[in-house]
Amino acid sequence: MSMTAITGARVFDGDKTLGVTTVLIEDGRIARVGGQAPPGAEIVDGRGATLLPGLIDAHVHTGPGTLALALRFGVTTELEMQGTHTRGNRARISDDDTVADVRSSGFAITPPGGHPSELFPEGFRPGPPAGTKPAGPPPLMPFSTTPQEAAAFVPRLIENGSDYIKFMVDDGSIEGHPGLPMLDQATLNAGVAEARRHGVLTVAHTLTAETTRMALEAGIDGLAHLFMDRPHTEEIIGLIRDAGVFVVPCVVLNASMMGITGAALADDPRVASRLDAGWEETLRSCYGHHPQGRIDDVLATVKALAEAGVDLLTGTDAALPLPFLGGVAHGASLHHELQYLVRAGLSPVQALRAATATPARRFGLDDRGRVAEGLRADLLLVDGDPATTISDTLNTRAVWRRGSRLAA
């Protein structure tokens, strides 16, 4: 029976700093927090470092190699907000401790020709190269234009393995394609109500204040983006607070939409050493569809939400190593998002909660997101103290997934 004792490190347990204490890992779980290292345990010297729960990115789109890249940055779980890693398609991933774990919405409910079709260049074919045998059955594409269609797709998505249901509510205005087909209020309401009847979490893609209002009216559980078309008002902050929803601001995505690249992050040697040429080029690029936006407005909205007590979750919207999906990269950009949250006015501890305990709680991942006895040993050991200096999260010393230490 293998045991690993991490000694001498400060421990941030997902909510607060516990101080310096020993954490014992046994059979992929956290066996004990505190006490002495037992005889025979492998000792990991954590002096000068901080032990954190593995980080959770609450908004990604996965592809070949992306889960491995995320894990190299200490992101042990990614929540896919459109993709193919539904329950029946991820057995291999669940058992592979060299990649991040994943949960998925499957494909989102959207009208034919609706978002995200406008993001791809003409002739671009997402998915495996032509002639490649698919890894599994084709995904369910829940294109809906009526309340009846949206409601009918919900149980089918659940049967196909979706862990939560996502709705695209986007008229294309932020992406430079105004007039895009979009779910209307009645169709959104019907889909959300059906998901609620099945007891399944719902999330909405909304980039404007108006579509945010639509999602709130429908009774959505969470917002997968923060609106970027205008400054916030006390009214809309109050609506979000009173609805009890969580928000994944994806500030890094909003910045990219506004033409702000991830070049400064790519220049950090702690990041550059872990990116290949394709991901570096992507990080140094940007979407650039909404240059009239103001990042300071977004940061002010984040601060207002935090002050109102709204649950904030870290997310990046990282997708594939393609420059037209630029400004974000798996793993690396989650650390950038943490820095943006602190820049917005959150404390480092509040930012760390947004990447650990809070997403685990809101998505029902009861076995992770905290350093506590009995939970998965998904852990990140970093030099320094990110509870006071948030950029220390990039000082990776070691990463564990289910107690298995990732090879350096």
XYZ file of C-alpha atoms in Angstrom:
408
model
C 0.000 0.000 0.000
C 1.729 3.194 -1.217
C 1.669 6.328 0.917
C 2.983 9.801 0.175
C 3.342 12.469 2.849
C 3.694 16.088 1.765
C 5.373 17.822 4.682
C 6.333 21.368 5.564
C 4.027 23.117 3.061
C 1.380 25.694 3.788
C -1.987 24.220 2.903
C -4.797 26.149 1.240
C -7.746 23.805 1.586
C -10.024 25.385 -1.049
C -11.518 27.859 1.400
C -8.784 29.079 3.704
C -5.126 28.671 4.572
C -4.552 26.030 7.244
C -0.926 26.956 7.876
C 1.917 24.459 7.650
C 0.672 20.910 8.027
C 1.261 17.422 6.669
C -1.032 15.910 4.032
C -0.994 12.157 3.610
C -1.974 10.540 0.281
C -2.950 6.887 0.170
C -4.518 4.904 -2.687
C -5.368 8.026 -4.677
C -7.155 9.745 -1.796
C -6.272 12.272 0.874
C -5.966 9.969 3.864
C -5.182 12.586 6.483
C -4.617 16.307 6.933
C -2.322 16.988 9.881
C -0.328 14.744 12.168
C 3.010 13.145 11.450
C 4.198 11.281 8.374
C 3.815 7.554 9.085
C 6.756 5.159 8.814
C 7.284 3.919 5.273
C 5.637 6.893 3.569
C 7.392 8.570 0.669
C 8.238 12.077 1.870
C 7.764 15.111 -0.368
C 9.454 18.125 1.184
C 7.062 21.059 0.805
C 9.069 23.659 2.681
C 8.726 27.078 1.050
C 5.715 25.938 -0.959
C 1.918 25.965 -0.789
C -0.268 22.923 -1.361
C -3.577 23.643 -3.135
C -6.452 21.542 -4.431
C -6.052 20.820 -8.127
C -7.441 23.750 -10.096
C -10.746 23.569 -11.990
C -11.357 25.354 -15.295
C -15.120 25.793 -15.513
C -15.249 26.671 -19.224
C -13.231 24.898 -21.929
C -13.576 23.090 -25.237
C -11.247 20.120 -25.505
C -9.266 18.603 -28.324
C -6.241 16.360 -28.873
C -3.618 17.007 -26.200
C -5.549 19.728 -24.380
C -6.246 17.727 -21.220
C -2.571 16.823 -20.903
C -1.598 20.480 -21.352
C -4.071 21.543 -18.675
C -2.665 19.064 -16.165
C 0.883 20.345 -16.696
C -0.369 23.663 -15.295
C -2.037 22.056 -12.276
C -5.559 22.104 -13.747
C -6.804 18.690 -12.691
C -10.416 19.061 -13.901
C -11.843 20.811 -16.952
C -15.547 21.444 -17.510
C -16.294 21.213 -21.216
C -18.948 23.647 -22.378
C -19.384 22.099 -25.817
C -17.700 18.944 -26.966
C -17.674 15.165 -27.017
C -16.352 14.098 -23.614
C -19.734 13.011 -22.269
C -20.046 10.105 -19.821
C -19.868 7.260 -22.326
C -16.862 8.728 -24.140
C -14.425 9.355 -21.307
C -13.674 6.024 -19.620
C -10.101 6.167 -20.898
C -9.681 9.725 -19.627
C -11.100 8.919 -16.209
C -8.419 6.242 -15.755
C -5.506 8.216 -17.234
C -3.598 10.149 -14.587
C -1.458 11.933 -17.199
C -4.378 14.139 -18.282
C -6.933 16.358 -16.551
C -10.301 14.834 -15.702
C -13.282 16.222 -17.620
C -17.037 16.720 -17.476
C -19.113 17.844 -20.455
C -22.355 19.408 -21.589
C -22.130 17.631 -24.904
C -23.297 20.045 -27.591
C -25.316 23.090 -26.618
C -28.909 23.810 -27.559
C -28.828 26.459 -30.303
C -30.729 27.158 -33.532
C -29.443 25.896 -36.895
C -26.808 28.393 -38.053
C -26.596 29.888 -34.566
C -23.541 30.439 -32.394
C -20.797 29.176 -32.583
C -20.954 28.567 -36.340
C -19.948 32.175 -37.099
C -16.557 31.775 -35.398
C -15.129 29.385 -37.965
C -13.610 30.453 -41.298
C -15.364 29.334 -44.447
C -14.438 25.761 -45.230
C -13.122 25.033 -41.751
C -14.084 21.551 -40.597
C -13.960 21.032 -36.818
C -13.204 17.568 -35.524
C -10.755 14.881 -36.653
C -9.137 15.113 -40.106
C -11.132 13.827 -43.052
C -10.812 10.066 -43.375
C -10.106 9.571 -39.664
C -12.332 7.032 -37.953
C -14.325 8.766 -35.190
C -13.533 7.753 -31.606
C -17.187 7.075 -30.808
C -20.710 7.646 -32.033
C -21.412 11.071 -33.525
C -22.474 13.668 -30.947
C -26.089 14.703 -30.595
C -26.562 18.102 -32.255
C -29.574 19.643 -30.458
C -30.541 22.316 -32.983
C -33.784 23.900 -31.758
C -36.064 26.664 -32.939
C -39.207 25.940 -30.904
C -39.980 25.280 -27.231
C -41.062 21.753 -28.120
C -37.753 20.975 -29.844
C -35.642 22.351 -26.992
C -37.603 20.428 -24.367
C -37.415 17.213 -26.385
C -33.633 17.423 -26.729
C -32.985 17.699 -22.981
C -33.718 14.039 -22.059
C -31.863 12.903 -25.163
C -28.781 14.881 -24.129
C -28.959 13.379 -20.648
C -29.288 9.886 -22.112
C -26.263 10.603 -24.319
C -24.188 11.400 -21.246
C -24.333 15.177 -20.835
C -23.401 16.132 -17.277
C -25.216 19.482 -17.560
C -27.187 21.248 -20.275
C -25.882 24.329 -22.054
C -27.917 26.880 -23.984
C -26.444 29.312 -26.524
C -28.169 32.706 -26.255
C -26.236 34.837 -28.721
C -27.332 37.082 -31.598
C -23.791 37.421 -32.942
C -23.449 41.125 -32.158
C -20.321 40.729 -30.021
C -18.677 38.515 -32.634
C -19.404 40.948 -35.471
C -22.282 38.898 -36.897
C -25.450 40.702 -35.783
C -28.693 39.000 -36.692
C -27.421 35.483 -36.012
C -30.234 32.965 -35.371
C -30.807 32.886 -31.607
C -33.004 31.029 -29.135
C -36.064 33.092 -28.243
C -37.322 33.470 -24.701
C -40.033 30.829 -24.965
C -37.642 28.221 -26.373
C -35.023 28.980 -23.716
C -37.653 28.843 -20.968
C -38.919 25.449 -22.146
C -35.460 23.915 -22.328
C -34.415 25.158 -18.900
C -37.697 24.033 -17.339
C -37.298 20.546 -18.824
C -33.748 20.272 -17.474
C -35.004 21.329 -14.055
C -37.631 18.573 -14.187
C -34.809 16.109 -14.759
C -32.718 17.600 -11.943
C -29.875 18.592 -14.271
C -27.764 21.738 -13.955
C -28.152 24.377 -16.694
C -25.679 26.935 -17.993
C -26.084 29.679 -20.568
C -23.686 31.295 -23.019
C -24.531 35.003 -22.845
C -22.244 37.861 -23.922
C -24.610 40.829 -23.608
C -26.628 42.320 -20.779
C -29.865 41.597 -22.646
C -29.148 37.893 -23.198
C -28.056 37.692 -19.561
C -31.504 38.954 -18.590
C -33.096 36.333 -20.819
C -31.143 33.542 -19.131
C -32.052 34.817 -15.679
C -35.729 35.009 -16.628
C -35.574 31.394 -17.806
C -34.234 30.273 -14.424
C -30.732 29.276 -15.517
C -28.337 27.908 -12.865
C -25.170 29.505 -14.166
C -23.772 31.980 -16.683
C -20.822 30.667 -18.673
C -19.707 34.207 -19.595
C -19.881 37.757 -18.330
C -21.557 40.355 -20.537
C -19.144 42.758 -22.220
C -21.357 45.106 -24.249
C -21.849 47.740 -21.544
C -20.940 48.682 -17.985
C -22.936 47.024 -15.245
C -25.772 48.674 -13.396
C -26.928 48.110 -9.834
C -30.087 46.624 -11.285
C -28.431 43.829 -13.261
C -26.051 42.995 -10.428
C -29.109 42.712 -8.195
C -30.880 40.452 -10.682
C -27.881 38.114 -10.862
C -27.500 38.093 -7.071
C -31.180 37.476 -6.405
C -31.320 34.654 -8.955
C -28.654 32.754 -7.023
C -26.756 31.897 -10.197
C -23.027 31.385 -10.498
C -20.972 33.306 -13.044
C -17.900 32.148 -14.969
C -16.567 35.571 -16.048
C -13.971 34.243 -18.547
C -12.224 37.614 -18.362
C -9.404 36.225 -20.501
C -11.921 35.523 -23.271
C -13.499 38.969 -22.996
C -10.035 40.509 -23.224
C -9.300 38.462 -26.340
C -12.609 39.552 -27.904
C -11.513 43.144 -27.312
C -8.189 42.608 -29.074
C -6.013 41.984 -26.027
C -3.690 39.054 -26.689
C -2.099 36.709 -24.188
C 1.391 37.791 -25.231
C 2.348 39.000 -21.747
C 1.446 35.584 -20.368
C 3.329 33.840 -23.183
C 6.408 35.913 -22.301
C 6.445 34.469 -18.781
C 9.124 31.743 -18.791
C 6.985 29.675 -16.423
C 4.410 29.508 -19.231
C 6.639 29.462 -22.298
C 8.481 26.363 -21.100
C 5.237 24.357 -21.183
C 3.794 25.471 -24.539
C 4.571 24.135 -27.993
C 4.783 26.443 -31.014
C 1.103 26.070 -31.906
C -0.133 27.007 -28.468
C 2.326 29.875 -28.169
C 1.085 31.329 -31.454
C -2.506 30.912 -30.303
C -1.846 32.585 -26.965
C -0.161 35.518 -28.718
C -3.235 35.956 -30.961
C -6.771 37.109 -30.132
C -10.367 36.936 -31.345
C -10.529 40.726 -31.847
C -14.253 40.799 -32.711
C -15.268 43.459 -30.177
C -12.539 46.147 -30.115
C -15.009 48.748 -28.858
C -15.312 46.874 -25.554
C -13.584 48.093 -22.394
C -11.794 45.594 -20.178
C -12.072 47.996 -17.237
C -15.870 47.738 -17.482
C -15.631 43.949 -17.291
C -13.327 44.123 -14.267
C -15.667 46.552 -12.540
C -18.550 44.135 -13.130
C -16.516 41.270 -11.653
C -15.823 43.362 -8.559
C -19.487 44.313 -8.195
C -20.568 40.684 -8.459
C -18.035 39.631 -5.850
C -19.164 42.382 -3.487
C -22.772 41.250 -3.995
C -21.848 37.731 -2.891
C -22.300 36.067 -6.289
C -20.391 32.804 -6.724
C -17.606 33.376 -9.263
C -15.882 30.463 -10.997
C -12.678 30.558 -13.013
C -12.952 29.690 -16.695
C -11.021 30.442 -19.858
C -13.004 29.259 -22.928
C -9.754 27.716 -24.157
C -10.339 25.554 -27.205
C -7.876 24.508 -29.919
C -4.415 25.768 -30.952
C -5.761 27.957 -33.742
C -4.954 31.680 -33.981
C -8.565 32.644 -34.771
C -9.461 31.147 -31.362
C -6.555 33.001 -29.810
C -5.600 34.750 -26.606
C -6.221 31.698 -24.419
C -4.513 28.342 -23.840
C -5.480 25.368 -21.726
C -3.974 25.440 -18.263
C -1.906 28.575 -18.704
C -4.861 30.922 -19.111
C -6.504 29.733 -15.905
C -3.576 31.303 -14.049
C -4.097 34.449 -16.123
C -7.772 34.427 -15.122
C -6.777 34.253 -11.452
C -4.593 37.316 -11.989
C -7.470 39.157 -13.681
C -9.788 38.365 -10.762
C -7.297 39.872 -8.329
C -6.819 42.862 -10.631
C -10.612 43.310 -10.499
C -10.463 43.618 -6.721
C -10.870 40.091 -5.374
C -8.411 38.970 -2.737
C -6.026 36.160 -3.742
C -7.940 33.841 -1.403
C -11.242 34.707 -3.106
C -9.647 34.035 -6.491
C -8.308 30.660 -5.328
C -11.765 29.668 -4.077
C -13.108 30.460 -7.572
C -10.712 27.854 -9.004
C -11.191 25.129 -6.394
C -13.994 24.708 -3.856
C -16.600 26.926 -5.529
C -16.725 25.225 -8.961
C -16.629 21.816 -7.280
C -19.621 22.769 -5.138
C -21.660 24.397 -7.909
C -21.111 21.493 -10.339
C -21.704 18.797 -7.722
C -18.134 17.468 -7.818
C -18.160 16.407 -4.191
C -14.954 14.382 -4.403
C -12.587 17.243 -5.301
C -11.886 20.967 -5.059
C -10.721 20.819 -1.434
C -7.867 19.419 0.618
C -9.869 17.263 3.000
C -9.786 13.684 4.208
C -11.435 11.186 1.891
C -11.346 13.332 -1.237
C -9.416 12.657 -4.434
C -5.751 13.518 -4.145
C -5.913 16.059 -6.978
C -3.274 18.468 -5.725
C -0.964 21.263 -6.819
C 2.237 22.202 -4.969
C 3.678 25.615 -5.868
C 6.634 27.610 -4.615
C 5.650 30.713 -2.666
C 2.254 31.683 -1.291
C -0.513 32.373 -3.833
C -2.860 33.280 -0.971
C -0.871 36.515 -0.796
C 0.718 36.699 -4.291
C -1.638 35.185 -6.835
C 0.956 34.804 -9.605
C 2.732 32.218 -7.436
C 0.220 29.674 -8.756
C 2.509 29.386 -11.786
C 5.488 28.280 -9.660
C 4.667 24.606 -10.155
C 6.701 22.217 -8.038
C 4.471 19.132 -8.346
C 1.039 18.025 -9.586
C -0.922 14.975 -8.460
C -4.014 13.486 -10.068
C -5.692 10.814 -7.934
C -2.461 10.622 -5.935
C -0.317 9.911 -8.993
C 2.438 12.490 -9.364
C 2.777 13.900 -12.859
C 6.221 13.293 -14.316
C 8.230 16.501 -14.634
